[in-house]
Coordinates of N, CA and C in Angstrom, one line a residue:
K1 N 0.8 -1.2 0.0 CA 0.0 0.0 0.0 C 0.8 1.3 0.0
D2 N 2.0 1.2 0.6 CA 2.8 2.4 0.8 C 3.8 2.6 -0.4
L3 N 3.7 1.8 -1.4 CA 4.6 1.9 -2.5 C 4.2 3.1 -3.4
T4 N 5.1 4.1 -3.5 CA 4.8 5.3 -4.3 C 5.3 5.4 -5.7
A5 N 6.1 4.4 -6.1 CA 6.6 4.4 -7.4 C 6.7 3.0 -7.9
S6 N 6.8 2.8 -9.3 CA 7.1 1.5 -9.8 C 8.5 1.1 -9.7
Q7 N 8.8 -0.1 -9.4 CA 10.1 -0.6 -9.2 C 10.3 -2.0 -9.7
K8 N 11.4 -2.3 -10.1 CA 11.8 -3.6 -10.6 C 13.0 -4.1 -9.8
I9 N 12.9 -5.3 -9.1 CA 14.0 -5.8 -8.3 C 14.6 -7.0 -9.1
T10 N 15.9 -7.0 -9.3 CA 16.6 -8.1 -10.0 C 17.5 -8.7 -8.9
T11 N 17.4 -10.0 -8.7 CA 18.2 -10.7 -7.7 C 19.5 -11.2 -8.3
A12 N 20.4 -11.6 -7.4 CA 21.7 -12.2 -7.8 C 21.5 -13.4 -8.7
K13 N 20.5 -14.3 -8.4 CA 20.3 -15.4 -9.3 C 19.9 -15.0 -10.7
E14 N 19.0 -14.0 -10.8 CA 18.6 -13.5 -12.1 C 19.7 -12.9 -12.8
I15 N 20.6 -12.1 -12.1 CA 21.7 -11.5 -12.7 C 22.7 -12.5 -13.3
A16 N 22.9 -13.6 -12.6 CA 23.8 -14.7 -13.0 C 23.3 -15.3 -14.3
D17 N 22.0 -15.4 -14.4 CA 21.4 -16.1 -15.5 C 21.3 -15.2 -16.8
L18 N 21.5 -13.9 -16.7 CA 21.4 -13.0 -17.8 C 22.7 -13.1 -18.7
P19 N 22.5 -13.1 -20.0 CA 23.7 -13.1 -20.9 C 24.4 -11.7 -21.1
V20 N 24.8 -11.1 -20.0 CA 25.5 -9.8 -20.1 C 26.8 -9.9 -19.4
E21 N 27.7 -8.9 -19.8 CA 29.1 -8.9 -19.3 C 29.2 -7.9 -18.1
S22 N 28.4 -6.9 -18.0 CA 28.7 -5.8 -17.1 C 27.4 -5.4 -16.3
F23 N 27.5 -4.7 -15.4 CA 26.4 -4.1 -14.6 C 25.5 -3.3 -15.5
L24 N 26.1 -2.6 -16.5 CA 25.3 -1.7 -17.3 C 24.4 -2.6 -18.3
G25 N 24.9 -3.8 -18.6 CA 24.1 -4.7 -19.3 C 22.9 -5.2 -18.6
V26 N 23.0 -5.4 -17.2 CA 21.8 -5.8 -16.4 C 20.9 -4.6 -16.3
L27 N 21.4 -3.4 -16.2 CA 20.6 -2.2 -16.0 C 19.7 -1.9 -17.3
V28 N 20.3 -2.0 -18.5 CA 19.6 -1.6 -19.7 C 18.6 -2.8 -20.1
N29 N 18.6 -3.9 -19.5 CA 17.6 -5.0 -19.7 C 16.4 -4.8 -18.9
Q30 N 16.4 -3.7 -18.1 CA 15.2 -3.4 -17.3 C 14.2 -2.6 -18.1
A31 N 12.9 -2.8 -17.9 CA 11.8 -2.0 -18.6 C 12.0 -0.6 -18.3
G32 N 11.9 0.2 -19.3 CA 12.0 1.7 -19.2 C 13.4 2.3 -19.2
V33 N 14.4 1.5 -19.3 CA 15.8 1.9 -19.2 C 16.4 1.7 -20.6
N34 N 17.0 2.9 -21.1 CA 17.6 2.9 -22.4 C 19.1 3.4 -22.3
Q35 N 19.9 3.0 -23.2 CA 21.3 3.5 -23.2 C 21.5 4.4 -24.5
G36 N 21.9 5.6 -24.3 CA 22.1 6.5 -25.5 C 23.3 6.1 -26.2
A37 N 23.5 6.8 -27.3 CA 24.7 6.5 -28.2 C 26.0 6.8 -27.5
G38 N 26.1 7.7 -26.6 CA 27.3 8.0 -25.9 C 27.5 7.1 -24.6
G39 N 26.6 6.1 -24.4 CA 26.7 5.3 -23.2 C 25.9 5.8 -22.1
E40 N 25.2 6.9 -22.1 CA 24.6 7.4 -21.0 C 23.2 6.7 -20.8
I41 N 22.8 6.6 -19.5 CA 21.5 5.9 -19.2 C 20.4 6.8 -19.0
H42 N 19.3 6.5 -19.6 CA 18.0 7.2 -19.5 C 16.9 6.3 -19.0
I43 N 16.2 6.8 -18.0 CA 15.1 6.1 -17.4 C 13.8 6.8 -17.7
R44 N 12.9 6.1 -18.3 CA 11.5 6.6 -18.7 C 11.6 7.8 -19.6
G45 N 12.6 7.9 -20.4 CA 12.7 9.1 -21.3 C 13.3 10.3 -20.7
G46 N 13.7 10.2 -19.5 CA 14.4 11.4 -18.8 C 15.8 11.6 -19.3
R47 N 16.4 12.7 -18.9 CA 17.7 13.0 -19.2 C 18.7 12.1 -18.4
Y48 N 19.9 12.0 -19.0 CA 20.9 11.1 -18.3 C 21.3 11.6 -16.9
N49 N 21.2 13.0 -16.8 CA 21.7 13.6 -15.5 C 20.5 13.6 -14.5
E50 N 19.4 13.0 -14.8 CA 18.3 12.8 -13.8 C 18.2 11.5 -13.1
V51 N 19.2 10.7 -13.3 CA 19.2 9.3 -12.7 C 20.1 9.4 -11.5
G52 N 19.7 8.8 -10.3 CA 20.5 8.7 -9.1 C 21.0 7.3 -8.9
Y53 N 22.2 7.2 -8.6 CA 22.8 5.9 -8.3 C 23.2 5.7 -6.9
Y54 N 22.8 4.6 -6.3 CA 23.1 4.3 -4.8 C 23.6 2.9 -4.7
I55 N 24.6 2.8 -3.8 CA 25.1 1.4 -3.4 C 24.9 1.3 -1.9
D56 N 24.1 0.3 -1.6 CA 23.8 0.1 -0.1 C 23.4 1.4 0.5
G57 N 22.6 2.2 -0.2 CA 22.0 3.5 0.4 C 22.9 4.7 0.3
V58 N 24.1 4.5 -0.2 CA 25.0 5.6 -0.3 C 25.1 6.1 -1.8
S59 N 25.0 7.4 -2.0 CA 25.0 8.0 -3.3 C 26.4 7.8 -3.9
V60 N 26.4 7.3 -5.1 CA 27.7 7.1 -5.9 C 27.6 7.8 -7.3
S61 N 26.8 8.9 -7.3 CA 26.8 9.7 -8.5 C 28.0 10.5 -8.6
N62 N 28.5 10.6 -9.8 CA 29.7 11.4 -10.1 C 29.3 12.8 -10.3
P63 N 29.6 13.8 -9.4 CA 29.2 15.1 -9.5 C 29.9 15.9 -10.6
F64 N 31.1 15.4 -11.1 CA 31.8 16.1 -12.1 C 31.2 15.9 -13.5
F65 N 30.5 14.8 -13.7 CA 30.0 14.4 -15.0 C 28.4 14.3 -14.8
T66 N 27.8 15.3 -14.2 CA 26.4 15.4 -14.1 C 25.6 14.1 -13.8
N67 N 25.9 13.7 -12.6 CA 25.2 12.5 -12.0 C 25.3 11.2 -12.8
S68 N 26.4 11.0 -13.4 CA 26.7 9.7 -14.0 C 27.1 8.7 -12.9
L69 N 27.2 7.5 -13.2 CA 27.7 6.5 -12.3 C 29.2 6.6 -12.0
A70 N 29.6 6.7 -10.8 CA 31.0 7.1 -10.5 C 31.9 5.8 -10.4
V71 N 31.4 4.7 -10.2 CA 32.1 3.4 -10.1 C 31.7 2.4 -11.1
N72 N 32.5 1.4 -11.4 CA 32.2 0.2 -12.1 C 32.0 -0.9 -11.2
I73 N 30.9 -1.7 -11.4 CA 30.6 -2.8 -10.4 C 30.6 -4.1 -11.2
S74 N 31.2 -5.1 -10.5 CA 31.2 -6.4 -11.1 C 29.9 -7.1 -10.8
N75 N 29.4 -7.9 -11.8 CA 28.1 -8.6 -11.6 C 28.3 -9.6 -10.5
K76 N 29.5 -10.1 -10.2 CA 29.6 -11.1 -9.2 C 29.5 -10.6 -7.8
S77 N 29.5 -9.2 -7.6 CA 29.3 -8.6 -6.3 C 27.9 -8.1 -6.0
L78 N 27.0 -8.3 -7.0 CA 25.6 -7.8 -6.9 C 24.8 -8.8 -6.1
Q79 N 24.1 -8.3 -5.1 CA 23.1 -9.2 -4.5 C 21.7 -8.9 -5.0
E80 N 21.4 -7.6 -5.2 CA 20.1 -7.1 -5.7 C 20.3 -5.8 -6.3
M81 N 19.6 -5.6 -7.4 CA 19.5 -4.3 -8.1 C 18.1 -3.8 -8.2
R82 N 17.7 -2.6 -7.7 CA 16.4 -2.2 -7.7 C 16.4 -0.9 -8.6
V83 N 15.5 -0.9 -9.6 CA 15.4 0.3 -10.4 C 14.0 0.9 -10.1
V84 N 14.0 2.1 -9.6 CA 12.8 2.8 -9.2 C 12.5 3.9 -10.2
S85 N 11.4 3.9 -10.8 CA 11.0 5.0 -11.7 C 9.8 5.6 -11.3
G86 N 9.6 6.8 -11.7 CA 8.4 7.6 -11.3 C 8.7 8.5 -10.0
A87 N 7.7 8.7 -9.2 CA 7.8 9.5 -8.0 C 8.5 8.6 -7.0
F88 N 9.5 9.1 -6.3 CA 10.2 8.3 -5.3 C 10.0 8.8 -3.8
N89 N 10.4 8.0 -2.9 CA 10.2 8.4 -1.4 C 11.2 9.5 -1.2
A90 N 11.1 10.1 0.1 CA 11.9 11.2 0.5 C 13.4 10.8 0.7
E91 N 13.7 9.5 0.8 CA 15.0 9.0 1.0 C 15.9 9.2 -0.2
Y92 N 15.4 9.4 -1.4 CA 16.2 9.7 -2.5 C 16.1 11.1 -3.0
G93 N 17.2 11.7 -3.2 CA 17.2 13.1 -3.6 C 18.1 13.3 -4.9
N94 N 18.0 14.4 -5.5 CA 18.9 14.8 -6.6 C 18.7 13.8 -7.8
A95 N 17.5 13.4 -8.0 CA 17.1 12.6 -9.2 C 15.7 12.9 -9.5
M96 N 15.4 12.9 -10.8 CA 14.1 13.1 -11.3 C 13.4 12.0 -12.1
S97 N 14.2 11.3 -12.9 CA 13.6 10.3 -13.8 C 13.7 8.9 -13.2
G98 N 14.7 8.6 -12.4 CA 14.9 7.2 -11.9 C 16.0 7.1 -10.9
I99 N 15.9 6.0 -10.2 CA 16.9 5.7 -9.1 C 17.4 4.2 -9.3
V100 N 18.7 4.0 -9.3 CA 19.3 2.7 -9.4 C 19.9 2.4 -8.0
N101 N 19.3 1.6 -7.3 CA 19.8 1.3 -5.9 C 20.3 -0.2 -5.9
I102 N 21.6 -0.3 -5.6 CA 22.3 -1.6 -5.7 C 22.6 -2.1 -4.3
E103 N 22.4 -3.4 -4.0 CA 22.9 -3.9 -2.7 C 23.9 -4.9 -3.1
L104 N 25.1 -4.8 -2.3 CA 26.2 -5.7 -2.6 C 26.1 -7.0 -1.8
K105 N 26.7 -8.0 -2.2 CA 26.7 -9.3 -1.5 C 27.4 -9.2 -0.2
E106 N 27.0 -10.1 0.8 CA 27.7 -10.2 2.0 C 28.4 -11.6 1.9
G107 N 29.4 -11.8 2.7 CA 30.1 -13.1 2.7 C 29.3 -14.1 3.3
D108 N 29.6 -15.4 2.9 CA 28.9 -16.5 3.4 C 29.4 -16.9 4.8
P109 N 28.6 -17.0 5.8 CA 29.2 -17.2 7.2 C 29.6 -18.6 7.4
K110 N 29.3 -19.6 6.5 CA 29.6 -21.0 6.7 C 30.8 -21.5 5.9
K111 N 30.9 -21.0 4.7 CA 32.0 -21.6 3.8 C 32.6 -20.4 2.9
T112 N 33.8 -20.8 2.4 CA 34.5 -19.9 1.5 C 34.1 -20.4 0.0
S113 N 33.7 -19.4 -0.8 CA 33.4 -19.8 -2.2 C 33.9 -18.7 -3.1
G114 N 34.0 -19.0 -4.4 CA 34.4 -18.0 -5.3 C 34.1 -18.4 -6.7
S115 N 34.4 -17.5 -7.6 CA 34.1 -17.8 -9.1 C 35.1 -16.9 -9.9
F116 N 35.4 -17.4 -11.2 CA 36.3 -16.7 -12.0 C 35.8 -16.8 -13.5
S117 N 35.8 -15.8 -14.2 CA 35.5 -15.8 -15.6 C 36.4 -14.9 -16.4
F118 N 36.6 -15.4 -17.7 CA 37.5 -14.6 -18.6 C 36.9 -14.6 -20.0
Y119 N 36.8 -13.5 -20.6 CA 36.3 -13.4 -21.9 C 37.4 -12.7 -22.8
S120 N 37.4 -13.1 -24.0 CA 38.4 -12.5 -25.0 C 37.8 -12.6 -26.4
G121 N 38.2 -11.6 -27.2 CA 37.8 -11.7 -28.6 C 38.3 -10.4 -29.3
D122 N 37.8 -10.2 -30.5 CA 38.2 -9.1 -31.3 C 37.0 -8.8 -32.3
Y123 N 37.1 -7.7 -32.9 CA 36.2 -7.3 -34.0 C 36.8 -7.7 -35.3
I124 N 36.1 -8.1 -36.3 CA 36.6 -8.4 -37.6 C 35.6 -8.1 -38.7
T125 N 36.1 -7.7 -39.9 CA 35.2 -7.3 -41.0 C 36.0 -7.3 -42.3
N126 N 35.2 -7.5 -43.3 CA 35.8 -7.5 -44.7 C 35.8 -6.1 -45.3
N127 N 35.1 -5.1 -44.6 CA 35.0 -3.8 -45.1 C 36.1 -3.0 -44.6
D128 N 37.4 -3.3 -45.0 CA 38.6 -2.6 -44.5 C 38.7 -1.2 -45.2
H129 N 37.9 -0.8 -46.1 CA 37.9 0.5 -46.6 C 37.1 1.5 -45.7
I130 N 36.2 0.9 -44.9 CA 35.5 1.6 -43.9 C 36.2 1.6 -42.5
F131 N 36.5 0.4 -42.1 CA 37.1 0.1 -40.7 C 38.5 -0.3 -41.0
T132 N 39.5 0.5 -40.8 CA 40.9 0.2 -41.1 C 41.4 -0.8 -40.0
N133 N 42.2 -1.7 -40.4 CA 42.9 -2.7 -39.5 C 42.0 -3.7 -38.9
L134 N 40.8 -3.9 -39.3 CA 40.0 -4.9 -38.6 C 40.0 -6.2 -39.4
N135 N 40.8 -6.2 -40.5 CA 40.9 -7.5 -41.2 C 42.0 -8.3 -40.6
Q136 N 42.7 -7.8 -39.6 CA 43.7 -8.6 -38.8 C 43.1 -9.0 -37.5
Y137 N 42.8 -10.2 -37.3 CA 42.2 -10.7 -36.1 C 43.3 -10.9 -35.0
N138 N 43.0 -10.3 -33.8 CA 43.8 -10.5 -32.6 C 42.9 -10.9 -31.5
P139 N 42.9 -12.2 -31.1 CA 41.9 -12.7 -30.1 C 42.1 -12.1 -28.7
S140 N 43.2 -11.4 -28.5 CA 43.4 -10.8 -27.1 C 43.2 -9.3 -27.2
S141 N 42.5 -8.7 -28.2 CA 42.3 -7.3 -28.3 C 41.4 -6.8 -27.3
N142 N 40.3 -7.5 -27.0 CA 39.3 -7.2 -26.0 C 39.3 -8.2 -24.9
K143 N 39.6 -7.9 -23.7 CA 39.7 -8.8 -22.6 C 38.8 -8.3 -21.4
I144 N 38.1 -9.2 -20.8 CA 37.4 -9.0 -19.5 C 37.7 -10.1 -18.5
L145 N 38.2 -9.8 -17.4 CA 38.5 -10.8 -16.3 C 37.5 -10.4 -15.2
D146 N 36.8 -11.4 -14.6 CA 35.8 -11.1 -13.6 C 36.0 -12.2 -12.5
A147 N 36.3 -11.8 -11.3 CA 36.5 -12.8 -10.3 C 35.9 -12.3 -8.9
G148 N 35.5 -13.3 -8.1 CA 35.0 -13.0 -6.8 C 35.2 -14.0 -5.8
I149 N 35.4 -13.7 -4.5 CA 35.5 -14.7 -3.5 C 34.9 -14.1 -2.3
N150 N 34.2 -14.9 -1.4 CA 33.6 -14.5 -0.2 C 33.7 -15.6 0.8
G151 N 33.5 -15.3 2.1 CA 33.5 -16.3 3.1 C 33.6 -15.8 4.5
P152 N 33.7 -16.6 5.5 CA 33.9 -16.1 6.9 C 35.3 -15.8 7.2
I153 N 35.5 -14.9 8.2 CA 36.9 -14.6 8.7 C 36.9 -15.4 10.0
S154 N 37.3 -16.6 10.0 CA 37.2 -17.5 11.2 C 38.3 -17.2 12.2
I155 N 39.4 -16.5 11.8 CA 40.5 -16.3 12.8 C 40.0 -15.2 13.8
I156 N 39.3 -14.2 13.3 CA 38.8 -13.2 14.2 C 37.5 -13.6 14.9
S157 N 36.6 -14.2 14.1 CA 35.3 -14.5 14.5 C 35.0 -16.0 14.3
P158 N 35.2 -16.9 15.2 CA 35.0 -18.3 14.9 C 33.5 -18.7 14.6
E159 N 32.6 -17.9 15.1 CA 31.2 -18.1 14.9 C 30.7 -17.8 13.5
G160 N 31.5 -17.1 12.7 CA 31.2 -16.7 11.3 C 30.4 -15.4 11.3
K161 N 30.5 -14.6 12.3 CA 29.7 -13.3 12.3 C 30.4 -12.3 11.4
L162 N 31.7 -12.5 11.2 CA 32.5 -11.5 10.5 C 32.8 -12.1 9.1
T163 N 32.4 -11.6 8.1 CA 32.6 -12.1 6.7 C 33.3 -11.2 5.8
Y164 N 33.7 -11.6 4.6 CA 34.3 -10.7 3.6 C 33.7 -11.1 2.3
N165 N 33.7 -10.2 1.4 CA 33.3 -10.4 0.0 C 34.2 -9.4 -0.9
V166 N 35.0 -10.1 -1.7 CA 36.0 -9.3 -2.6 C 35.7 -9.7 -4.1
S167 N 35.6 -8.6 -4.9 CA 35.3 -8.9 -6.3 C 36.3 -8.1 -7.1
L168 N 36.7 -8.5 -8.3 CA 37.6 -7.9 -9.2 C 37.1 -7.9 -10.6
R169 N 37.1 -6.8 -11.2 CA 36.7 -6.7 -12.7 C 37.8 -6.0 -13.4
Y170 N 38.4 -6.6 -14.4 CA 39.4 -5.9 -15.2 C 38.9 -5.9 -16.7
S171 N 38.8 -4.8 -17.3 CA 38.3 -4.7 -18.7 C 39.3 -3.9 -19.5
D172 N 39.7 -4.5 -20.6 CA 40.6 -3.8 -21.6 C 40.0 -4.0 -23.0
Q173 N 39.3 -2.9 -23.4 CA 38.6 -2.9 -24.7 C 39.4 -2.1 -25.7
G174 N 40.0 -2.9 -26.7 CA 40.7 -2.2 -27.7 C 39.7 -1.4 -28.6
G175 N 38.5 -1.8 -28.7 CA 37.5 -1.0 -29.5 C 37.6 -1.5 -31.0
H176 N 36.7 -0.9 -31.8 CA 36.6 -1.3 -33.2 C 37.4 -0.3 -34.1
L177 N 37.9 0.8 -33.5 CA 38.6 1.8 -34.3 C 40.1 1.6 -34.1
F178 N 40.8 1.6 -35.2 CA 42.3 1.4 -35.1 C 43.0 2.7 -34.8
C179 N 43.8 2.7 -33.7 CA 44.6 3.8 -33.3 C 46.0 3.5 -33.4
M180 N 46.8 4.4 -33.9 CA 48.2 4.2 -34.0 C 48.9 4.6 -32.7

């Protein structure tokens, strides 16, 4: 009854099942969310600087680039992503078209677990009169490394009340344009 805006919650299980490489891929798969030609995010047709980004309730909007996302987040560290569009509660400020609220995973108090993934590839085309140097295939031109580990810190807290969650994302995108 007290919900004042439409929202879509995506859980860690749903995020793991999506065929996307980054957090932005998860975000643009939500209803009402579009990505502009320059990579900016628009919610419900609003301007890109009208979106507020929060991680565990703390604003992470970049003030130097008009409220864009200030950090890059690994999909392996996401517990839940909530996209709120329309009129929001008073807890959110400095946003007009939408809110992206992210909750990070907590460590597992019982066991240590982790995951690792690596993607690699390149762009290739026969239209070398338009795209220079793309006729030479280099499989290590675009690389993405994504890893995460979490678990209890049993040395300090044997009961498992103190946990850790560490994630790493490395992205080296050569792009489709040849630079000398």
